[in-house]
Coordinates of C-alpha atoms (C1' of nucleotides) in Angstrom, one line a residue:
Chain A
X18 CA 23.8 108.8 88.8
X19 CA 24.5 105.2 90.2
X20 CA 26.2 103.2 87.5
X21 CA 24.0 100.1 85.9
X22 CA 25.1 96.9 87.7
X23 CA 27.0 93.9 85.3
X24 CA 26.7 90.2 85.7
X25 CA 29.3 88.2 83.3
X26 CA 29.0 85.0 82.3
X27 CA 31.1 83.4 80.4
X28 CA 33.2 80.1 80.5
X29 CA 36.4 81.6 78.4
X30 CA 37.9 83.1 82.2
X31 CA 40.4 85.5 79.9
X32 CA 37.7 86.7 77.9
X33 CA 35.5 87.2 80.9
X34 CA 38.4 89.1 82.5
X35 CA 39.4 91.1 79.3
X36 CA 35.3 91.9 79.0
X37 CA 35.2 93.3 82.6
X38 CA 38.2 95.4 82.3
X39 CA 36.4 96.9 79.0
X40 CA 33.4 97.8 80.4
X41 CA 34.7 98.7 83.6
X42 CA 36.2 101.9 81.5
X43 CA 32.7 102.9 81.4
X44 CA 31.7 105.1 84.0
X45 CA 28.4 104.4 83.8
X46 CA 29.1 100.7 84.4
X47 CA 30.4 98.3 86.6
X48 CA 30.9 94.2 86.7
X49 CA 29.7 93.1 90.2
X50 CA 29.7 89.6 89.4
X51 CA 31.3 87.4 87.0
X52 CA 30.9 83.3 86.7
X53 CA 32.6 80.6 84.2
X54 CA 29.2 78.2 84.5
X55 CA 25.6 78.8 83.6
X56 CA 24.4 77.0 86.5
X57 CA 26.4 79.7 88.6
X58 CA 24.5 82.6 87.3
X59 CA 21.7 82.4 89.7
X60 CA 23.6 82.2 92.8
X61 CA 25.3 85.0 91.8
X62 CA 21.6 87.0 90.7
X63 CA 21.0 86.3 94.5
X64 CA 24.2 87.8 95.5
X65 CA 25.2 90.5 93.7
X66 CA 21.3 92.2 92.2
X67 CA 23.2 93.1 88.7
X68 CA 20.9 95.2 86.5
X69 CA 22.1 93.9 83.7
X70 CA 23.0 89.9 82.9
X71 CA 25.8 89.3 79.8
X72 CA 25.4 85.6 79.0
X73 CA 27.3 83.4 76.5
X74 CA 26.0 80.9 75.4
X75 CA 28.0 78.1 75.1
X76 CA 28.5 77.1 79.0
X77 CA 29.3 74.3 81.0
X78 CA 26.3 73.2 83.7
X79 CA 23.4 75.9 82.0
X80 CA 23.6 77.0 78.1
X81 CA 23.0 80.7 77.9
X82 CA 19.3 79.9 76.8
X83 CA 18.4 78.1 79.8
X84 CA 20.4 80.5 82.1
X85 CA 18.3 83.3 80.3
X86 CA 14.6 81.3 81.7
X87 CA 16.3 81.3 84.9
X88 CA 17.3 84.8 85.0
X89 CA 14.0 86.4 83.6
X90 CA 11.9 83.9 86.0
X91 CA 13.5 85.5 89.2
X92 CA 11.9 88.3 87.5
X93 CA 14.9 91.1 88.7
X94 CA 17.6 91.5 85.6
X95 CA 17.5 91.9 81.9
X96 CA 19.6 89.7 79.8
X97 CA 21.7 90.6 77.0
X98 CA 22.9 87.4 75.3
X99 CA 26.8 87.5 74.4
X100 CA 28.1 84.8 72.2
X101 CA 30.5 83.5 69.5
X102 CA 28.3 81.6 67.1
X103 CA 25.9 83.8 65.7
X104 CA 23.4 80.9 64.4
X105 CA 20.1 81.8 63.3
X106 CA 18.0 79.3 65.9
X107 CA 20.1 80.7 68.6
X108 CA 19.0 84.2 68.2
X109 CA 15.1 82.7 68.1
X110 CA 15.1 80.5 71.0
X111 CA 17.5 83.5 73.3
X112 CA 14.8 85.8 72.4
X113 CA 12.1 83.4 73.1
X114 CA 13.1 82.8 76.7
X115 CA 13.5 86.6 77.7
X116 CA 16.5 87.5 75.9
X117 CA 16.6 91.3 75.7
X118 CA 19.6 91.9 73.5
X119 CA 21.2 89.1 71.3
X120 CA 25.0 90.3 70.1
X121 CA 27.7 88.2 68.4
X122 CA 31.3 88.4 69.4
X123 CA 32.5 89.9 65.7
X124 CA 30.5 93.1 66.5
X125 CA 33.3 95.8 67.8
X126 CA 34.1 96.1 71.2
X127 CA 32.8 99.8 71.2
X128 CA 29.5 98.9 70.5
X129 CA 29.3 96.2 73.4
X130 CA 28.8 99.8 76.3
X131 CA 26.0 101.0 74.1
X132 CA 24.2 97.9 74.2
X133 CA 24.0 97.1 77.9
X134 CA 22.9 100.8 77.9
X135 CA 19.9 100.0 75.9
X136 CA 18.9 97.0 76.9
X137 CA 19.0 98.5 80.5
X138 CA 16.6 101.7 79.1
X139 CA 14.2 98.7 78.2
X140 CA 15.1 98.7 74.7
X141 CA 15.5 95.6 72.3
X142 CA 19.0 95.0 70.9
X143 CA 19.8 92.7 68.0
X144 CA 22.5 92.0 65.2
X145 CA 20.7 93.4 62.0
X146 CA 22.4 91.1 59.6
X147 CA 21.6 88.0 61.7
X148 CA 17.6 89.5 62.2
X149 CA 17.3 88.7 58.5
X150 CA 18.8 85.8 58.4
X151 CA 17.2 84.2 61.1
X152 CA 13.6 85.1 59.3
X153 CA 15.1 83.4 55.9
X154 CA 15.8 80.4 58.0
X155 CA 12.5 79.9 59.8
X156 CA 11.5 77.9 62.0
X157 CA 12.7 74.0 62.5
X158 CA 11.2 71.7 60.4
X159 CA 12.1 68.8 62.7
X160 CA 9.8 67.0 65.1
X161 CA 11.2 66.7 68.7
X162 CA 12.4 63.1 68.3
X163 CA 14.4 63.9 64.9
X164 CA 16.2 66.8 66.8
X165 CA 17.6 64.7 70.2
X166 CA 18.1 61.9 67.6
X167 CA 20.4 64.7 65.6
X168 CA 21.8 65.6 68.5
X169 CA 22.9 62.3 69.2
X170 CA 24.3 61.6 65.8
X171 CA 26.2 64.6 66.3
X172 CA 29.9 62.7 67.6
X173 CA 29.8 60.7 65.1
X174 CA 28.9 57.0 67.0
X175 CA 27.0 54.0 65.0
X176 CA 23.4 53.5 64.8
X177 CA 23.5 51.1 67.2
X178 CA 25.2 53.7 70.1
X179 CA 22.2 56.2 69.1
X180 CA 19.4 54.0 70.0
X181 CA 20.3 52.2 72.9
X182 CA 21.3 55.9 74.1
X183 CA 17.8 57.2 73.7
X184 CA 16.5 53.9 74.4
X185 CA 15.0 53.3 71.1
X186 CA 15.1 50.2 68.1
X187 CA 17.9 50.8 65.6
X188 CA 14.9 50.7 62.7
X189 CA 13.3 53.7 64.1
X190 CA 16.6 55.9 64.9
X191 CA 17.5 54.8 61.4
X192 CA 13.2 56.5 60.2
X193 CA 14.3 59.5 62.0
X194 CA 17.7 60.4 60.7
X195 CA 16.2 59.4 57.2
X196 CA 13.3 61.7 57.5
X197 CA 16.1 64.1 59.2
X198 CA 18.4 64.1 56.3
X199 CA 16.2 64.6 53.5
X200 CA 14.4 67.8 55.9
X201 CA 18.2 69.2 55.8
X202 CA 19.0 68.5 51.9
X203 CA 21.9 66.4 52.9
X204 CA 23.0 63.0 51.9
X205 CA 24.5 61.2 55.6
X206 CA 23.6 61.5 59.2
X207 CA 26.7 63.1 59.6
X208 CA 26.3 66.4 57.5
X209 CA 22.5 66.6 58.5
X210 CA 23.8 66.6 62.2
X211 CA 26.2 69.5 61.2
X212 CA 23.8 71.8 58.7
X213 CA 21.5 71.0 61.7
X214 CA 23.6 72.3 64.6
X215 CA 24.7 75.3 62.5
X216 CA 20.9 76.1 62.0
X217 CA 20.0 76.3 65.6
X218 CA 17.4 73.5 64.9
X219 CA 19.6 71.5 67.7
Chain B
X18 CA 60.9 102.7 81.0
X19 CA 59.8 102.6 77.3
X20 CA 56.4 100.9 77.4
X21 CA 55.9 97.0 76.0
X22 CA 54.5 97.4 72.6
X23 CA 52.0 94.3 71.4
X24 CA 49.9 93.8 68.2
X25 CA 46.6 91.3 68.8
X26 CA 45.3 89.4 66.2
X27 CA 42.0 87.9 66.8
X28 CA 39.1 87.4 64.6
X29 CA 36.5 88.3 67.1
X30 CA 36.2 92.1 67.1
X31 CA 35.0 92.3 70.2
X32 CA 37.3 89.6 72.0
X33 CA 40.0 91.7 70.6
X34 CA 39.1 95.2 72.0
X35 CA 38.5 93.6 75.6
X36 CA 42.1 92.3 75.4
X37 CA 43.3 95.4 74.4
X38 CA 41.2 97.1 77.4
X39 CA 42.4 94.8 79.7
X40 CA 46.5 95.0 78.6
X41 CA 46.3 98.8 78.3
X42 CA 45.6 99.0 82.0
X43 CA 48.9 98.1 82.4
X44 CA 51.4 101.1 82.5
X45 CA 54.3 98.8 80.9
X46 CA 51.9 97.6 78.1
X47 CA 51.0 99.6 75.3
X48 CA 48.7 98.2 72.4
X49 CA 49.9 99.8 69.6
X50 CA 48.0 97.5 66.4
X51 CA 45.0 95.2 66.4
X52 CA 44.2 93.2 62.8
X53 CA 41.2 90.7 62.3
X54 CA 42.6 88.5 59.6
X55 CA 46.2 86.3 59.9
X56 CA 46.9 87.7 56.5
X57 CA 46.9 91.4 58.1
X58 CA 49.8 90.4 60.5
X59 CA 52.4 91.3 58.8
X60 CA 51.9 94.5 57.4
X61 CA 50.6 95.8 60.6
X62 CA 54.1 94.6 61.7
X63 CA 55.3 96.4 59.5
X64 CA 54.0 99.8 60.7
X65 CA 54.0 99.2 64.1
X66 CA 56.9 97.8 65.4
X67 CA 55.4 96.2 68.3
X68 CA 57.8 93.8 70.9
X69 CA 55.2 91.0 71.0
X70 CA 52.7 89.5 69.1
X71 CA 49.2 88.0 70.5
X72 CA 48.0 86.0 68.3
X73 CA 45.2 84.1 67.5
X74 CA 45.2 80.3 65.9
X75 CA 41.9 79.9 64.7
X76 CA 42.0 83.2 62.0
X77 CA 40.7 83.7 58.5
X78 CA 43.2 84.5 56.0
X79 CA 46.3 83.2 57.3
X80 CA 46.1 80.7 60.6
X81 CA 48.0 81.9 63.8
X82 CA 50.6 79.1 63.2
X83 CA 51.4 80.4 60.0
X84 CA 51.4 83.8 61.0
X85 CA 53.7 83.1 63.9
X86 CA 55.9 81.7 61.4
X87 CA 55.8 84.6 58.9
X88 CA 56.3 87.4 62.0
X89 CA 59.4 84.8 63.1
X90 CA 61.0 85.0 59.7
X91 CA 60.8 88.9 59.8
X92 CA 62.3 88.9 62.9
X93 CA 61.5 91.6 64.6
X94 CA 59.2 90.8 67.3
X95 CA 58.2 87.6 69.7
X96 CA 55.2 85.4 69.5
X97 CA 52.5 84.7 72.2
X98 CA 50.0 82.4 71.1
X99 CA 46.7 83.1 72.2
X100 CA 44.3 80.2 71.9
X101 CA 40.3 79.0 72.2
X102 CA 41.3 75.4 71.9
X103 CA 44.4 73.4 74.0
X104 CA 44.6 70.9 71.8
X105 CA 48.0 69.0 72.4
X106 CA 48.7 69.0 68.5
X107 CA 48.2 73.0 68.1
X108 CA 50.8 73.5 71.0
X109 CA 53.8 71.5 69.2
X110 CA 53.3 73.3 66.4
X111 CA 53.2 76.6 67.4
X112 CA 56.4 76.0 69.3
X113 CA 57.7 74.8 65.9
X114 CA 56.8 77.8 64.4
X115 CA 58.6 79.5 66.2
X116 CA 56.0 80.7 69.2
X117 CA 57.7 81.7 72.5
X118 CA 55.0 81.2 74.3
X119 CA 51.3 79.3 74.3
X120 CA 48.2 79.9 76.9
X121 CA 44.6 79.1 76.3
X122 CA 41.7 81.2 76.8
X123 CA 40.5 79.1 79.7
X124 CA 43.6 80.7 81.9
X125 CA 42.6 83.6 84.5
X126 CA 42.8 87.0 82.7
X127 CA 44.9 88.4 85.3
X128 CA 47.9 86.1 84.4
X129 CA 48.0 87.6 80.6
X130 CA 49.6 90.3 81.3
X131 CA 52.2 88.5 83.4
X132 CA 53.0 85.9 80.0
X133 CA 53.6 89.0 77.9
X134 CA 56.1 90.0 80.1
X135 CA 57.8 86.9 80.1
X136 CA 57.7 86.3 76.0
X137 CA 59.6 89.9 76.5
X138 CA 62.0 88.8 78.4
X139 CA 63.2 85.9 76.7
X140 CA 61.0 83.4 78.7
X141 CA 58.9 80.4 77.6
X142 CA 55.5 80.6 78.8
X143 CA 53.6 77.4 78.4
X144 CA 50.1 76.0 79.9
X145 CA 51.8 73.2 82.1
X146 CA 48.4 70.9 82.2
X147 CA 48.6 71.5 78.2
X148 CA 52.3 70.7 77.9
X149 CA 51.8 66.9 79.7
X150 CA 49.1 66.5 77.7
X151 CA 51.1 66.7 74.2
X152 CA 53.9 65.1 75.2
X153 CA 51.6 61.7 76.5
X154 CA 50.0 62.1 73.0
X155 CA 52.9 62.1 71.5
X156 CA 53.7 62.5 67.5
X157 CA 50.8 61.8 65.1
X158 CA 50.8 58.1 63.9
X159 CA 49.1 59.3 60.7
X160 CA 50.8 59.1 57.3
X161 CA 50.6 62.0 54.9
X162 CA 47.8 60.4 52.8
X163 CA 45.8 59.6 55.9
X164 CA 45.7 63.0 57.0
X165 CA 44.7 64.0 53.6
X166 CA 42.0 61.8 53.9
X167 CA 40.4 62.4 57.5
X168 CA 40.7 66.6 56.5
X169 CA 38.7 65.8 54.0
X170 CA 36.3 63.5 55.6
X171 CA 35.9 66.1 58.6
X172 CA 32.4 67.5 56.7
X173 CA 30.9 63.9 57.0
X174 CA 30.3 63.6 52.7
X175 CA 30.4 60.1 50.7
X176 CA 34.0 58.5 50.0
X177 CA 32.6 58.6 46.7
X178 CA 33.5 63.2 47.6
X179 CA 36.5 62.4 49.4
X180 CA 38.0 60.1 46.2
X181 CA 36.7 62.9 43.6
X182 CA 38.5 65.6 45.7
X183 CA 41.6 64.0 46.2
X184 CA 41.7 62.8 43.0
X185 CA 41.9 59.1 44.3
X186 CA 40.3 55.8 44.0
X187 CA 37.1 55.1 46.3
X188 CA 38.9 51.9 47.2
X189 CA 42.0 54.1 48.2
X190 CA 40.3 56.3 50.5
X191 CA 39.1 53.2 51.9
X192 CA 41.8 51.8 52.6
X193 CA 43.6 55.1 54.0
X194 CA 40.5 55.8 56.2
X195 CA 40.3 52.1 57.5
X196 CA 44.3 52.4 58.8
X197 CA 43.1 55.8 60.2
X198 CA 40.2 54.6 62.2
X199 CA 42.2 51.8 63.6
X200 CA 45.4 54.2 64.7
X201 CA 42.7 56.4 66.6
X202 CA 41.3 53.6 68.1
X203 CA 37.7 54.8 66.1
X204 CA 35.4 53.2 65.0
X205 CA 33.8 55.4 61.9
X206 CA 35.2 58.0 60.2
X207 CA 33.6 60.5 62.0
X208 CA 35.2 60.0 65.3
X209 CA 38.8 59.1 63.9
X210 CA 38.2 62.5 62.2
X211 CA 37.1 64.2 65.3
X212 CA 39.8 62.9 67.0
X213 CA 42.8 63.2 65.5
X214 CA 41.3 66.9 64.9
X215 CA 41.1 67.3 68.5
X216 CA 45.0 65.5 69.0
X217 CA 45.9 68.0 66.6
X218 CA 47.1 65.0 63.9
X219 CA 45.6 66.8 61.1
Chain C
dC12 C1' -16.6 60.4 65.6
dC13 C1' -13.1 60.6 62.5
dT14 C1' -9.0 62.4 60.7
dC15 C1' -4.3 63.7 60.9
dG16 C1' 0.3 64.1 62.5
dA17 C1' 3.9 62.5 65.7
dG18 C1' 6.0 58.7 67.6
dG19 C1' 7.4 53.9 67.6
dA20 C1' 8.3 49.6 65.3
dT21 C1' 9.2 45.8 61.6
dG22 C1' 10.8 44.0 57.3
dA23 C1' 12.9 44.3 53.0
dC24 C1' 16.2 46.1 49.7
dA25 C1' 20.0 48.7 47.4
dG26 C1' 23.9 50.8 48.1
dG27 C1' 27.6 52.6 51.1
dT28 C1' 31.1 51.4 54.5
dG29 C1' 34.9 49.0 57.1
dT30 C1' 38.1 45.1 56.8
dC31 C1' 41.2 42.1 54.7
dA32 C1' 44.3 40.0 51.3
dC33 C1' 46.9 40.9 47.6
dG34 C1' 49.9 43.3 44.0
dG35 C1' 52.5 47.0 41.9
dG36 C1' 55.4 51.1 42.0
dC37 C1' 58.5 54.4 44.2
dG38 C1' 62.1 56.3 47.2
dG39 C1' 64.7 55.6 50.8
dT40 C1' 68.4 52.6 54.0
dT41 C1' 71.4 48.9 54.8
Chain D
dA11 C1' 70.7 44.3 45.4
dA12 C1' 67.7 43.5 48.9
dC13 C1' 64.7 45.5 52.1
dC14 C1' 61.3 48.5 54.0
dG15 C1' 57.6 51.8 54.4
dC16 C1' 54.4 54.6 52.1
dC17 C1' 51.3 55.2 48.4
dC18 C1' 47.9 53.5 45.1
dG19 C1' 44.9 50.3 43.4
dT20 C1' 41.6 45.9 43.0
dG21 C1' 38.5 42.5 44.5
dA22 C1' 35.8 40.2 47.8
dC23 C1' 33.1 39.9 52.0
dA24 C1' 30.3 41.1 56.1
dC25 C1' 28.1 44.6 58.0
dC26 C1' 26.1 49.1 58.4
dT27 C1' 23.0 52.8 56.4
dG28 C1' 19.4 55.1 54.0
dT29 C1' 15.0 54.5 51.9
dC30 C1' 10.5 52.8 51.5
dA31 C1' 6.1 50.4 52.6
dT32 C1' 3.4 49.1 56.2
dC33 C1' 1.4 48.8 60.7
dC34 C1' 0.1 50.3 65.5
dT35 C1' -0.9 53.8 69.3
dC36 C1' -2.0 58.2 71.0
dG37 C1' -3.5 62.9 71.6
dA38 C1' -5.3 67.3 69.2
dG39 C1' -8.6 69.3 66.4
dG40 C1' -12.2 69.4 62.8

DNA sequence: CCTCGAGGATGACAGGTGTCACGGGCGGTT
DNA sequence: AACCGCCCGTGACACCTGTCATCCTCGAGG
């Protein structure tokens, strides 16, 4: 039986390295790409015609979610989404563009063969514990403008930085986080930015 | 010739069996004990006997810089700090710990097995790009108090939280946070907090 | 057509924040 | 003893922030 072809992505290179020696134990398996940037994954699609795409999601160039579009619009590979930060909204949007599999680095490295097996039979793989919590959670309350103001918050920079950055009046960035910290429960821009992030609603 | 016995500490389960993967290909490496917590270090020292220690900084429990200290003091084995994040700040104090050698996450897997054999020997491995970097940052210009203060402020709450939790005066923590955003060249508390997270001051 | 929600904006107000000047106490060094 | 740096505190001031009321525009949907 021809082994299922790997694509790794991921923009930790030892990880990468220490992921493709792991799975390469697998008979059944074998890395024929690897790339440290999202925006590399598709050049590498092209290239190499893995089965299988692992993609983190936290990349320079492409996040994982975009890099996921990409991947499922050239129609060829399924994606099984790889990362450290098992926030709820990630697991929601990953799915939402095509994700087949959604896994979080805690889970043991044993389980990580049995996963690209299944999402390669066609099957749906995803963290239990993170399933349920990602229902509690729903969806975002925020409108589009209180997210990229969030995200802009999110370093830290005055009111003033904010709105000339999304080319806005200072009154109205100052509506939105208001609006976005009493959505989040919090008290400052600077812990709504954070519950925010941790959320996935940004 | 005896093989290299290691013990990896990483908090990310599956991180940590894709390390193990990828030292065990090597026929002078052995992985002999793998713990998920800094606070399991130690005992698994204790049972193992390994030559070198991997270990993580970021770890619940115990941090890796407190570990390395803790496996210096018993003695037995060397250190090899394993991190995520090169921030200049982590580096120094590792190497005060006691750590014999430092590489981040971002370095080619391939060249892991090389720095274990190095810390064997005797050798100090460190990130050269990393090493520059700390010594142009130099020693952190905070005071005690100050770092106190920006640790606490890192979650973005009210002075009003920061003063109740330190047991200090609002006016105080003013103060304290006002020196500290003018030694990081800041602006809010926020970024002086980022930062001097980031240069490893606090 | 009319309503409704999202986006954008303004103005006003209370309260939080950053800066500064100043004072006091404490533990070092000279 | 005198000096110095750190720590802690107070008070004052200007500015920034968070909240609210109000207004306008626009597209979606009843």
């Amino acid at each position: 039986m021809t082994p299922i072809r790997l694509l790794l992505a991921d923009d930790q290179a030892m990880v990468r390295g220490a992921l493709a020696a792991l799975l390469d134990l697998e008979s059944d398996l074998e890395v024929v790409a690897q790339v440290g940037r999202g925006d590399e994954v598709l050049a590498a699609l092209e290239a190499s015609a893995p089965d299988v795409c692992l993609l983190d999601i936290e990349m320079p160039g492409l996040d994982g979610i975009e890099a996921t579009r990409a991947v499922r619009a050239a129609g060829r590979a399924r994606v099984l989404v790889v990362t450290t930060f098992g926030r709820p909204g990630y697991l929601r949007r990953a799915l939402d563009a095509g994700a087949s599999g959604f896994v979080v680095k805690d889970t043991p490295a044993h389980e990580l063969a049995d996963a690209v097996r299944r999402v390669h039979a066609g099957l749906r793989v995803v963290d239990p514990a993170l399933a349920t919590e990602s229902l509690l959670d729903g969806t975002s309350p925020l409108t589009d403008r209180e997210a990229d103001v969030l995200r802009a918050a999110l370093d830290g920079g005055p009111v003033a930085a904010i709105a000339a950055h999304l080319h806005l009046s200072p009154g109205t960035v100052r509506n939105h986080l208001s609006a976005a910290i009493g959505k989040t429960g919090t008290r400052t821009r600077a812990e709504a930015a954070r519950t925010a992030r941790d959320r996935g609603w940004i």
